[in-house]
């Protein structure tokens, strides 16, 4: 009973840390901490830090500074209390582990008389010091993290806004050129934030200032220029404010800004490509060649010193993955501007709009039942849409495939578990057959990665085909509209021409119009069928332009030029990054060849310790390695090749396309090749080794 009571404070501290972690996802807990902090730290009188307040606004965090600071102080206080308790337990455990019981036993206190008698007082002081150090550290870390989060969000939003500026400005220019008033342009952009990203969110703030607070257009634009985290958007908003105040031609200004941002996009992409070139050289030199050289040197050193198996394992299972993950994270940050800001899936409302309660706030039983039925209907409807056409849904969103393949792969691994428990194998470690374990894990990983890669590649090729045909489609539509034809007649004419991958879609659009749908409805259905970022932007632009005017020729020209510019940038990027991808594949091949040579030739021919003793009369200057160590070294090098192949594929895909999904495609290819090669190596080793095959080739005249 006493020992259980001793752990109560520790359990209390763990519960406090669990509450802090749960507050990240629970709005009710977050509101509770806000109330606690507001009451405990006198929220209305918290001094305002202007710089931090601006950071909160730039990050898009919808909380006033005082509430955010009060919540931060509540978090840090709770973290400090939990840290003090955990620190006290950690200090007590450390003291008991060392085994110090009296003051005279401490280093430097042997000649000092014990003024405290026994160790209890000093022990208590040590607990206070240890708890205070960990408690203050926990509070400081929580406080720093709380105020670093807005800065990181603001920086991320700034880069997202900068990446989408060419498309956002092109959209603004096209709508303005089509005759739409600028306040309506801002509202249209705000309504399509899922299409145009973070830049549209800035216009949404300006539109809300006008609608809710009665601000004029100039004041609202000046306000967002002050609060935006993007320097480019700030410059654009300030210049736009000057144009609106001076009464200059808005279309001319937007055209100039559109051309400027398009040129800046090309310059920015070239800068990113230069960075990727340097990163590719560093990756091949350090991660591939450097790690291979290091583990090979350690293998040779093992002949003279022995005991290098552990360092090689550390390099293989810890350092090599850590370096690759660091490069993956770095490439994700570098390639963010070239990935675009629009989402790849069309937006779809999934919430249930039942927030308003009629009849004076009283929700009747009938209303509650209707709400429940509505929620069930929408939940079931979502699954019905997924199951009605599973192949098409998987191609549109390959992540859905993981919900099936990952459980199947896990089940496969669990079913093979009895084969792991083979204590008679040489590499079991007394419990697991390592060779059986890695085979099953690699096979399960290949199943997940290859199926995902196939589905993603099919969908990606469809997206690329549609995107490549879109500029010509828009140009022809613009030519027909500028010739005086209506939008409906233009679609009727364009369906007769050759449009590549859009031929079938043009026929479907015209069929929808023939069956009574409006052009806007037909385009919306077209967007829902194709579901690509480029078509989403184009259909959004066309549907909003047609509401302002039936003469949409200039708008279509702008959209076609922007789509063509995007395609030109992408082709240039693919041509440049193809070189980096080839370098990654060549380095991967070299890595596999070297590992194969080491496993097939070098390790089997390494002399053992007994051979050295016999040759040198029992006094071997070189220790040598045992037969079991040879198997262990060979297994580590094979694992190094497997790990490097999977992670090199992800790095190569990110360099070439900029996304992890493309990386998984290349990783599955490299992993499959390396696995087949290492299976062949194991087969050769099991059938007498490379020397056996060399002698056979020599017998038939093919050897030397």
C-alpha positions in Angstrom: 0.0 0.0 0.0 2.8 2.4 0.9 4.7 1.8 -2.4 1.5 2.4 -4.4 0.9 5.7 -2.6 4.4 6.8 -3.4 3.6 6.7 -7.1 0.4 8.9 -6.8 2.2 12.2 -7.4 4.0 10.7 -10.4 0.7 9.6 -11.8 -0.7 13.0 -11.2 2.2 14.6 -13.1 1.7 12.2 -16.0 -2.0 13.1 -16.0 -1.1 16.8 -16.3 1.1 16.2 -19.3 -1.7 14.1 -20.8 -4.1 17.0 -20.4 -1.6 19.4 -22.1 -1.3 16.9 -25.0 -5.1 16.4 -25.2 -5.6 20.2 -25.3 -4.0 20.2 -28.8 -7.0 18.4 -30.3 -9.8 19.2 -27.8 -11.5 22.5 -28.2 -13.3 22.1 -24.8 -10.0 21.6 -23.0 -8.5 24.5 -24.8 -11.4 26.8 -23.7 -11.0 25.5 -20.2 -7.3 26.4 -20.1 -8.2 29.8 -21.5 -10.6 30.4 -18.7 -8.1 29.2 -16.1 -5.4 31.4 -17.5 -7.7 34.4 -17.8 -8.8 34.2 -14.2 -5.5 33.2 -12.7 -3.3 35.8 -14.4 -5.7 38.7 -14.6 -6.3 38.5 -18.3 -7.7 42.1 -18.8 -4.5 43.6 -17.4 -1.9 41.5 -19.3 0.4 43.9 -21.1 0.3 43.7 -24.8 3.5 42.9 -26.8 2.9 44.7 -30.2 5.4 42.5 -32.1 3.9 39.3 -30.8 0.4 40.6 -31.5 1.4 41.2 -35.1 2.8 37.7 -35.3 -0.5 36.3 -34.2 -2.3 38.2 -36.9 0.2 37.2 -39.5 -0.2 33.6 -38.6 -3.9 33.8 -38.9 -4.6 32.7 -35.3 -8.0 34.0 -34.4 -7.3 34.8 -30.8 -6.5 38.2 -29.2 -3.1 38.6 -27.7 -4.3 38.6 -24.0 -6.2 35.4 -24.4 -3.3 33.6 -26.1 -0.9 34.9 -23.5 -3.2 33.8 -20.6 -3.5 30.4 -22.1 0.2 30.2 -22.6 0.8 31.1 -18.9 -1.7 28.4 -17.9 0.1 25.8 -20.0 3.5 26.8 -18.6 2.3 26.7 -15.0 0.8 23.3 -15.4 3.9 22.1 -17.2 6.1 23.5 -14.4 4.1 21.7 -11.7 4.3 18.4 -13.6 8.0 19.0 -14.3 8.8 19.6 -10.6 7.1 16.3 -9.7 8.8 14.3 -12.5 12.1 15.9 -11.7 11.9 15.0 -8.0 11.2 11.4 -8.9 14.1 11.4 -11.4 16.5 12.9 -8.9 15.4 10.4 -6.2 15.9 7.5 -8.6 19.3 8.8 -9.6 20.5 9.2 -6.0 19.3 5.7 -5.1 20.9 4.3 -8.3 24.3 5.9 -7.2 23.8 4.4 -3.7 24.7 7.5 -1.7 23.3 7.4 1.8 25.4 9.8 3.8 26.9 13.3 3.1 30.4 12.1 3.8 30.1 9.7 0.9 29.7 12.4 -1.7 32.8 13.4 -3.7 34.6 16.3 -2.0 32.8 15.9 1.3 34.9 13.1 2.9 36.7 15.3 5.3 33.7 17.5 6.1 31.9 16.5 9.3 28.2 15.7 8.7 26.3 18.7 10.0 23.0 17.2 9.0 23.4 13.9 10.7 21.9 11.5 8.3 21.2 11.9 4.6 17.5 12.8 4.8 17.9 16.6 4.7 20.4 16.6 1.9 18.2 14.1 0.0 15.3 16.5 0.3 17.4 19.4 -0.9 18.5 17.3 -3.9 14.9 16.5 -4.7 14.0 20.2 -4.6 17.0 21.2 -6.8 16.3 18.4 -9.4 12.6 19.1 -9.4 13.1 22.8 -9.8 15.5 22.4 -12.7 13.2 20.1 -14.6 10.1 22.1 -13.7 11.7 25.4 -14.9 13.0 23.7 -18.0 9.5 22.3 -18.8 7.9 25.7 -18.3 10.5 27.4 -20.4 10.2 24.9 -23.2 6.4 25.1 -23.3 6.5 28.9 -23.3 9.1 29.1 -26.1 7.1 26.5 -28.1 3.8 28.4 -27.6 5.3 31.6 -29.1 7.3 29.8 -31.8 4.2 28.2 -33.2 2.8 31.5 -34.5 6.1 32.5 -36.0 6.4 29.2 -37.8 2.8 29.4 -39.0 3.4 33.0 -40.2 6.5 31.9 -42.2 4.6 29.0 -43.7 1.7 31.2 -44.7 4.1 33.7 -46.2 5.7 31.1 -48.4 2.3 29.7 -49.4 1.1 33.2 -50.4 4.3 33.8 -52.4 3.9 30.5 -54.2 0.4 31.3 -55.2 0.8 34.9 -56.1 1.1 34.4 -59.9 -2.2 32.4 -60.0 -4.0 34.7 -57.5 -3.0 37.9 -59.4 -3.9 36.2 -62.7 -7.3 35.4 -61.3 -7.8 39.0 -60.1 -6.7 40.4 -63.4 -9.0 38.0 -65.4 -12.1 38.8 -63.3 -11.4 42.5 -63.4 -10.7 42.4 -67.2 -14.1 40.6 -67.6 -15.9 43.6 -66.1 -16.5 42.5 -62.5 -16.3 45.3 -59.8 -13.2 44.9 -57.6 -15.2 44.4 -54.3 -17.0 41.5 -56.1 -13.6 40.2 -57.2 -12.4 40.1 -53.6 -15.6 38.2 -52.6 -15.2 35.7 -55.4 -11.6 35.0 -54.4 -12.6 34.7 -50.8 -15.2 32.1 -51.7 -12.6 30.0 -53.5 -9.9 29.8 -50.9 -9.6 26.1 -51.4 -8.6 26.8 -55.0 -6.3 29.7 -54.7 -4.8 29.0 -51.2 -3.4 31.4 -48.7 -3.5 34.5 -51.0 -7.3 34.1 -51.2 -7.5 34.0 -47.4 -5.9 37.5 -47.3 -8.6 38.8 -49.7 -11.2 37.2 -47.5 -10.1 39.4 -44.6 -10.5 42.5 -46.7 -13.9 41.4 -47.9 -15.1 40.7 -44.3 -13.8 44.1 -43.2 -16.1 45.7 -45.9 -19.1 43.5 -45.2 -19.1 43.3 -41.4 -17.4 46.5 -40.3 -18.4 48.8 -43.1 -14.8 49.7 -44.1 -14.1 51.1 -47.5 -12.1 49.4 -50.1 -8.9 51.4 -49.6 -8.9 51.0 -45.8 -9.5 47.3 -46.0 -6.6 46.8 -48.5 -4.4 48.9 -46.3 -5.3 46.8 -43.3 -4.4 43.5 -45.0 -1.1 45.0 -46.2 -0.2 45.7 -42.6 -1.0 42.3 -41.3 0.0 39.9 -44.1 3.2 37.8 -43.4 4.1 37.9 -47.1 6.3 40.7 -48.4 5.1 40.2 -51.9 1.5 40.4 -51.0 2.2 43.5 -48.8 3.8 45.2 -51.8 0.9 44.2 -54.1 -1.7 45.5 -51.6 0.1 48.8 -51.1 0.4 49.3 -54.8 -3.2 48.4 -55.3 -4.2 50.8 -52.6 -2.3 53.6 -54.4 -4.0 52.8 -57.7 -7.5 52.7 -56.1 -6.8 56.1 -54.5 -5.4 57.8 -57.5 -8.1 56.5 -59.9 -5.6 54.9 -62.4 -6.6 52.2 -64.8 -7.0 49.0 -62.7 -6.7 46.6 -65.6 -3.4 48.1 -66.7 -2.0 47.8 -63.2 -3.1 44.2 -62.8 -1.7 43.3 -66.1 1.7 44.7 -65.2 1.6 43.0 -61.8 0.6 39.7 -63.5 3.5 39.8 -65.9 5.9 40.8 -63.0 4.9 37.9 -60.8 5.1 35.5 -63.7 8.7 36.5 -64.3 9.4 36.3 -60.6 8.0 32.7 -60.6 10.5 31.8 -63.2 13.3 33.3 -61.3 12.2 31.7 -58.1 12.0 28.3 -59.8 15.5 28.7 -61.1 16.8 29.5 -57.6 15.1 26.4 -56.3 16.7 24.3 -59.1 20.1 25.6 -58.2 19.5 24.7 -54.6 18.4 21.2 -55.6 21.5 20.8 -57.7 23.7 21.5 -54.7 21.5 19.3 -52.5 21.9 16.4 -55.0 25.7 16.7 -54.9 25.8 16.8 -51.2 23.4 13.9 -50.9 25.4 11.6 -53.2 28.7 12.6 -51.6 27.7 12.5 -48.0 24.8 10.1 -47.6 25.5 7.6 -50.4 29.3 7.5 -51.0 30.3 8.8 -47.6 28.2 6.2 -45.6 29.3 3.4 -47.9 33.0 4.3 -47.5 32.6 4.6 -43.7 31.0 1.2 -43.2 33.5 -0.4 -45.5 36.4 1.1 -43.5 34.8 -0.1 -40.3 34.6 -3.6 -41.7 38.3 -3.6 -42.5 39.1 -2.2 -39.1 37.2 -5.1 -37.6 40.0 -7.4 -38.7 42.6 -5.7 -36.6 40.6 -4.3 -33.6 37.5 -6.4 -33.6 34.1 -5.2 -32.3 33.2 -2.9 -35.2 29.9 -4.7 -35.7 28.1 -2.4 -33.3 29.3 0.8 -34.9 28.3 -0.5 -38.3 24.9 -1.3 -37.0 24.5 2.2 -35.5 25.5 3.7 -38.8 23.1 1.4 -40.7 20.0 1.5 -38.5 20.3 5.0 -37.0 22.7 7.4 -38.8 21.8 6.4 -42.4 18.0 6.7 -41.9 18.4 9.9 -39.9 20.5 11.5 -42.7 17.9 10.5 -45.3 15.0 11.8 -43.2 16.9 15.1 -42.7 17.3 15.4 -46.5 13.6 14.5 -47.0 12.5 17.2 -44.5 14.9 19.7 -46.1 13.6 19.0 -49.6 10.0 19.3 -48.4 10.8 22.8 -47.2 12.7 23.8 -50.3 10.3 22.5 -52.9 7.1 23.9 -51.3 6.9 26.9 -53.7 6.9 24.6 -56.8 4.2 22.3 -55.4 1.6 25.1 -55.8 -1.0 26.2 -53.3 -4.2 24.6 -54.6 -5.5 21.4 -53.3 -5.5 18.3 -55.5 -9.0 17.3 -54.3 -12.1 19.3 -54.9 -13.6 20.8 -51.8 -16.6 19.2 -50.4 -18.6 20.3 -47.4 -18.9 17.5 -44.9 -20.3 19.3 -41.9 -23.9 19.3 -40.9 -25.4 22.8 -41.0 -27.5 22.6 -37.9 -25.9 25.3 -35.8 -29.0 27.5 -35.6 -31.7 26.5 -33.2 -35.3 27.7 -33.9 -38.1 28.5 -31.4 -36.1 30.7 -29.0 -33.2 28.3 -28.6 -35.3 25.3 -27.7 -34.4 22.2 -29.7 -37.5 19.9 -29.8 -37.2 16.1 -29.8 -38.3 16.0 -33.4 -35.5 18.4 -34.3 -32.9 16.3 -32.5 -34.1 13.2 -34.2 -33.9 14.9 -37.6 -30.4 16.1 -36.8 -29.3 12.6 -36.0 -30.8 11.2 -39.1 -29.2 13.9 -41.2 -25.8 13.1 -39.7 -26.2 9.4 -40.4 -27.4 10.1 -43.9 -24.4 12.2 -44.7 -22.0 9.7 -43.1 -23.5 6.8 -45.0 -23.6 8.9 -48.2 -19.9 9.5 -48.0 -19.2 5.8 -47.8 -21.7 5.1 -50.5 -19.8 7.5 -52.8 -16.6 5.8 -52.0 -17.9 2.3 -52.6 -20.0 3.1 -55.7 -16.8 3.5 -57.8 -13.9 2.4 -55.7 -11.3 2.2 -58.6 -12.0 5.8 -59.7 -11.9 7.1 -56.1 -8.6 5.3 -55.5 -7.1 6.8 -58.6 -8.4 10.3 -57.6 -7.0 9.9 -54.0 -4.5 7.0 -53.7 -4.3 7.5 -49.9 -7.7 5.7 -49.7 -5.9 2.6 -50.9 -3.7 2.6 -47.8 -6.8 2.0 -45.7 -7.0 -1.4 -47.4 -3.3 -2.3 -48.1 -1.8 -1.4 -44.8 -4.2 -3.7 -42.8 -3.7 -6.5 -45.3 0.1 -6.1 -45.0 -0.1 -6.0 -41.2 -2.2 -9.2 -41.3 0.3 -10.8 -43.6 3.2 -10.0 -41.2 1.2 -11.3 -38.2 0.4 -14.6 -40.1 4.1 -15.1 -40.7 5.0 -14.6 -37.1 5.4 -18.3 -36.3 8.2 -18.5 -38.9 10.1 -15.8 -37.0 10.4 -17.9 -33.9 13.2 -20.2 -35.2 15.8 -20.4 -32.5 17.9 -22.8 -34.6 18.8 -20.1 -37.1 22.3 -18.6 -36.9 21.0 -15.0 -36.6 18.1 -15.5 -34.2 19.7 -13.8 -31.2 17.9 -16.5 -29.2 14.5 -15.3 -30.2 13.8 -14.1 -33.8 15.1 -15.3 -37.1 16.2 -12.0 -38.5 16.4 -13.1 -42.1 12.8 -14.3 -42.0 11.7 -11.1 -40.3 13.2 -8.8 -42.9 11.9 -10.8 -45.8 8.3 -10.6 -44.6 8.6 -6.9 -43.7 10.2 -6.0 -47.1 7.4 -8.0 -48.9 4.7 -6.2 -47.0 6.3 -2.9 -47.6 6.6 -3.6 -51.3 2.9 -4.6 -51.5 1.9 -1.3 -49.9 4.3 0.9 -51.9 3.9 -0.7 -55.3 0.1 -0.7 -55.2 0.1 3.0 -54.0 2.7 3.9 -56.7 0.6 2.3 -59.5 -2.6 4.1 -58.4 -0.8 7.4 -58.0 1.0 7.1 -61.4 -2.3 6.4 -63.2 -4.0 9.4 -61.6 -0.9 11.6 -62.1 -0.7 10.8 -65.8 -4.4 11.6 -66.2 -3.8 14.9 -64.5 -0.8 15.7 -66.6 -2.7 14.9 -69.8 -5.6 17.1 -68.9 -3.3 19.9 -67.9 -1.4 19.7 -71.1 -4.6 19.9 -73.2 -6.1 22.7 -71.2 -4.3 25.8 -72.8 -5.4 24.8 -76.3 -8.9 24.2 -75.1 -9.1 27.7 -73.5 -7.5 29.4 -76.6 -10.0 27.9 -79.0 -12.9 28.8 -76.7 -11.5 32.3 -76.5 -11.2 32.6 -80.2 -14.8 31.5 -80.8 -16.1 33.9 -78.1 -14.1 36.8 -79.5 -15.5 36.0 -82.9 -19.0 36.9 -81.6 -20.3 33.5 -80.7 -22.1 32.9 -77.4 -20.6 30.7 -74.7 -23.1 27.9 -75.5 -22.4 28.0 -79.2 -18.6 28.1 -78.5 -18.9 24.8 -76.6 -21.0 23.3 -79.5 -18.3 24.2 -82.0 -15.3 23.2 -79.9 -16.6 19.7 -79.3 -16.1 19.0 -83.0 -12.3 19.7 -82.9 -9.5 17.6 -81.8 -8.7 18.3 -78.1 -6.5 15.4 -77.1 -7.4 14.1 -73.6 -10.3 16.6 -73.4 -12.2 15.2 -76.4 -14.5 13.0 -74.3 -15.0 15.8 -71.7 -15.9 18.3 -74.3 -18.6 15.9 -75.6 -19.9 15.4 -72.1 -20.1 19.2 -71.4 -22.1 19.7 -74.6 -24.4 16.7 -73.8 -25.1 18.2 -70.3 -26.0 21.5 -72.0 -28.3 19.7 -74.5 -30.1 17.9 -71.7 -31.0 21.2 -70.0 -28.1 22.0 -67.8 -26.7 25.6 -67.7 -23.1 26.2 -68.8 -22.2 26.8 -65.2 -23.7 23.4 -64.1 -22.0 21.6 -67.0 -18.6 23.1 -66.1 -19.2 22.2 -62.4 -19.9 18.6 -63.4 -16.8 18.7 -65.6 -14.7 19.8 -62.7 -16.1 17.1 -60.4 -15.3 14.4 -63.0 -11.7 15.5 -63.7 -10.7 16.8 -60.3 -7.4 18.4 -61.1 -6.1 21.6 -59.7 -5.8 23.2 -63.2 -9.4 22.4 -64.1 -10.7 23.6 -60.7 -9.0 27.0 -61.2 -10.3 27.3 -64.8 -13.9 26.3 -64.1 -14.0 28.6 -61.1 -12.8 31.4 -63.2 -15.2 30.7 -66.1 -18.3 30.3 -63.9 -17.6 33.6 -62.1 -16.8 35.5 -65.3 -20.0 34.4 -67.0 -22.0 35.9 -64.1 -20.5 39.3 -64.9 -20.5 39.1 -68.7 -21.2 36.8 -71.7 -18.0 38.1 -73.4 -15.4 36.1 -71.7 -12.8 36.0 -74.5 -10.2 38.2 -72.6 -10.7 36.1 -69.5 -10.1 32.9 -71.4 -7.0 34.3 -72.9 -5.6 35.2 -69.5 -6.5 31.7 -68.2 -4.8 30.1 -71.2 -1.7 32.1 -70.9 -1.4 31.3 -67.2 -2.0 27.6 -67.8 0.6 27.6 -70.6 3.0 29.4 -68.3 2.5 26.7 -65.6 3.1 24.0 -68.2 6.2 25.7 -69.4 7.6 26.0 -65.9 6.8 22.4 -65.2 8.5 21.1 -68.4 11.6 23.2 -67.6 11.7 21.9 -64.0 11.3 18.3 -65.2 14.2 18.7 -67.7 16.4 20.1 -65.0 15.5 17.7 -62.3 15.8 14.7 -64.5 19.6 15.0 -64.2 19.3 14.9 -60.4 17.1 11.8 -60.6 19.5 10.1 -62.9 22.4 10.9 -60.5 20.4 9.4 -57.6 19.7 6.2 -59.6 23.3 5.9 -60.6 24.5 6.3 -57.0 21.9 3.8 -55.9 23.3 1.3 -58.5 26.8 1.9 -57.3 25.8 1.4 -53.7 24.2 -1.9 -54.6 27.2 -3.1 -56.7 29.6 -2.3 -53.9 27.4 -4.0 -51.3 27.0 -7.1 -53.5 30.8 -7.3 -53.9 31.3 -7.0 -50.2 28.7 -9.6 -49.4 29.7 -12.1 -52.1 33.4 -11.7 -52.3 35.0 -9.7 -49.5 33.2 -11.0 -46.4 33.3 -14.8 -47.3 37.1 -14.5 -48.0 37.9 -12.7 -44.7 40.2 -14.9 -42.6 38.8 -16.0 -39.3 40.7 -15.7 -36.0 41.5 -19.5 -36.0 43.1 -19.2 -39.5 45.4 -16.4 -38.3 46.4 -18.4 -35.2 47.4 -21.4 -37.3 49.4 -19.4 -39.9 51.2 -17.2 -37.3 52.0 -20.0 -34.8 49.3 -18.9 -32.3 50.3 -15.3 -32.2 48.1 -13.5 -34.7 48.7 -9.7 -35.1 45.2 -9.5 -36.6 42.3 -10.8 -34.6 40.1 -11.8 -37.5 36.4 -12.5 -37.2 34.3 -15.6 -36.5 31.9 -17.3 -39.0 28.9 -16.0 -37.1 30.3 -12.5 -37.4 30.7 -12.9 -41.1 26.9 -13.7 -41.4 26.1 -10.7 -39.2 28.3 -8.4 -41.2 26.7 -9.6 -44.5 23.2 -9.1 -43.1 24.0 -5.6 -41.9 25.3 -4.6 -45.4 22.2 -6.1 -47.0 20.0 -4.1 -44.7 22.0 -1.0 -45.5 21.3 -1.6 -49.2 17.6 -2.1 -48.5 17.3 1.0 -46.3 19.3 3.2 -48.8 17.2 2.0 -51.8 13.9 2.9 -50.1 15.0 6.3 -48.8 17.0 7.2 -52.0 13.8 6.7 -54.0 11.9 9.1 -51.8 14.7 11.7 -52.1 14.9 11.3 -55.8 11.1 11.6 -56.3 11.1 14.8 -54.2 13.9 16.3 -56.2 12.2 15.5 -59.5 8.6 16.2 -58.7 8.6 17.9 -55.3 6.2 15.6 -53.5 6.5 12.6 -51.2 4.0 10.7 -53.3 6.3 10.8 -56.3 9.1 9.7 -53.9 7.1 6.6 -52.9 6.8 5.7 -56.6 10.6 5.7 -57.1 11.2 4.1 -53.7 9.0 1.1 -54.6 11.1 0.7 -57.8 14.4 0.9 -56.1 13.3 -1.3 -53.2 12.0 -4.0 -55.6 15.3 -4.0 -57.6 17.4 -4.2 -54.5 15.3 -6.9 -52.9 15.6 -9.1 -56.1 19.3 -8.5 -56.2 19.8 -9.5 -52.6 17.6 -12.6 -53.1 20.0 -13.5 -55.9 23.0 -12.9 -53.6 21.5 -15.1 -50.9 20.9 -17.8 -53.5 24.4 -17.7 -54.8 25.8 -17.8 -51.2 23.6 -20.8 -50.4 24.9 -22.6 -53.5 28.6 -22.4 -52.8 29.3 -18.7 -53.2 30.8 -16.8 -56.1 33.9 -19.0 -56.2 31.7 -22.0 -57.1 30.3 -20.1 -60.1 33.7 -18.8 -61.1 35.1 -22.3 -61.2 32.1 -23.5 -63.3 32.6 -20.6 -65.8 36.3 -21.4 -66.0 35.5 -25.0 -66.8 33.3 -24.1 -69.7 35.8 -21.5 -71.0 34.2 -18.3 -69.7 36.4 -17.8 -66.7 40.0 -16.6 -66.5 
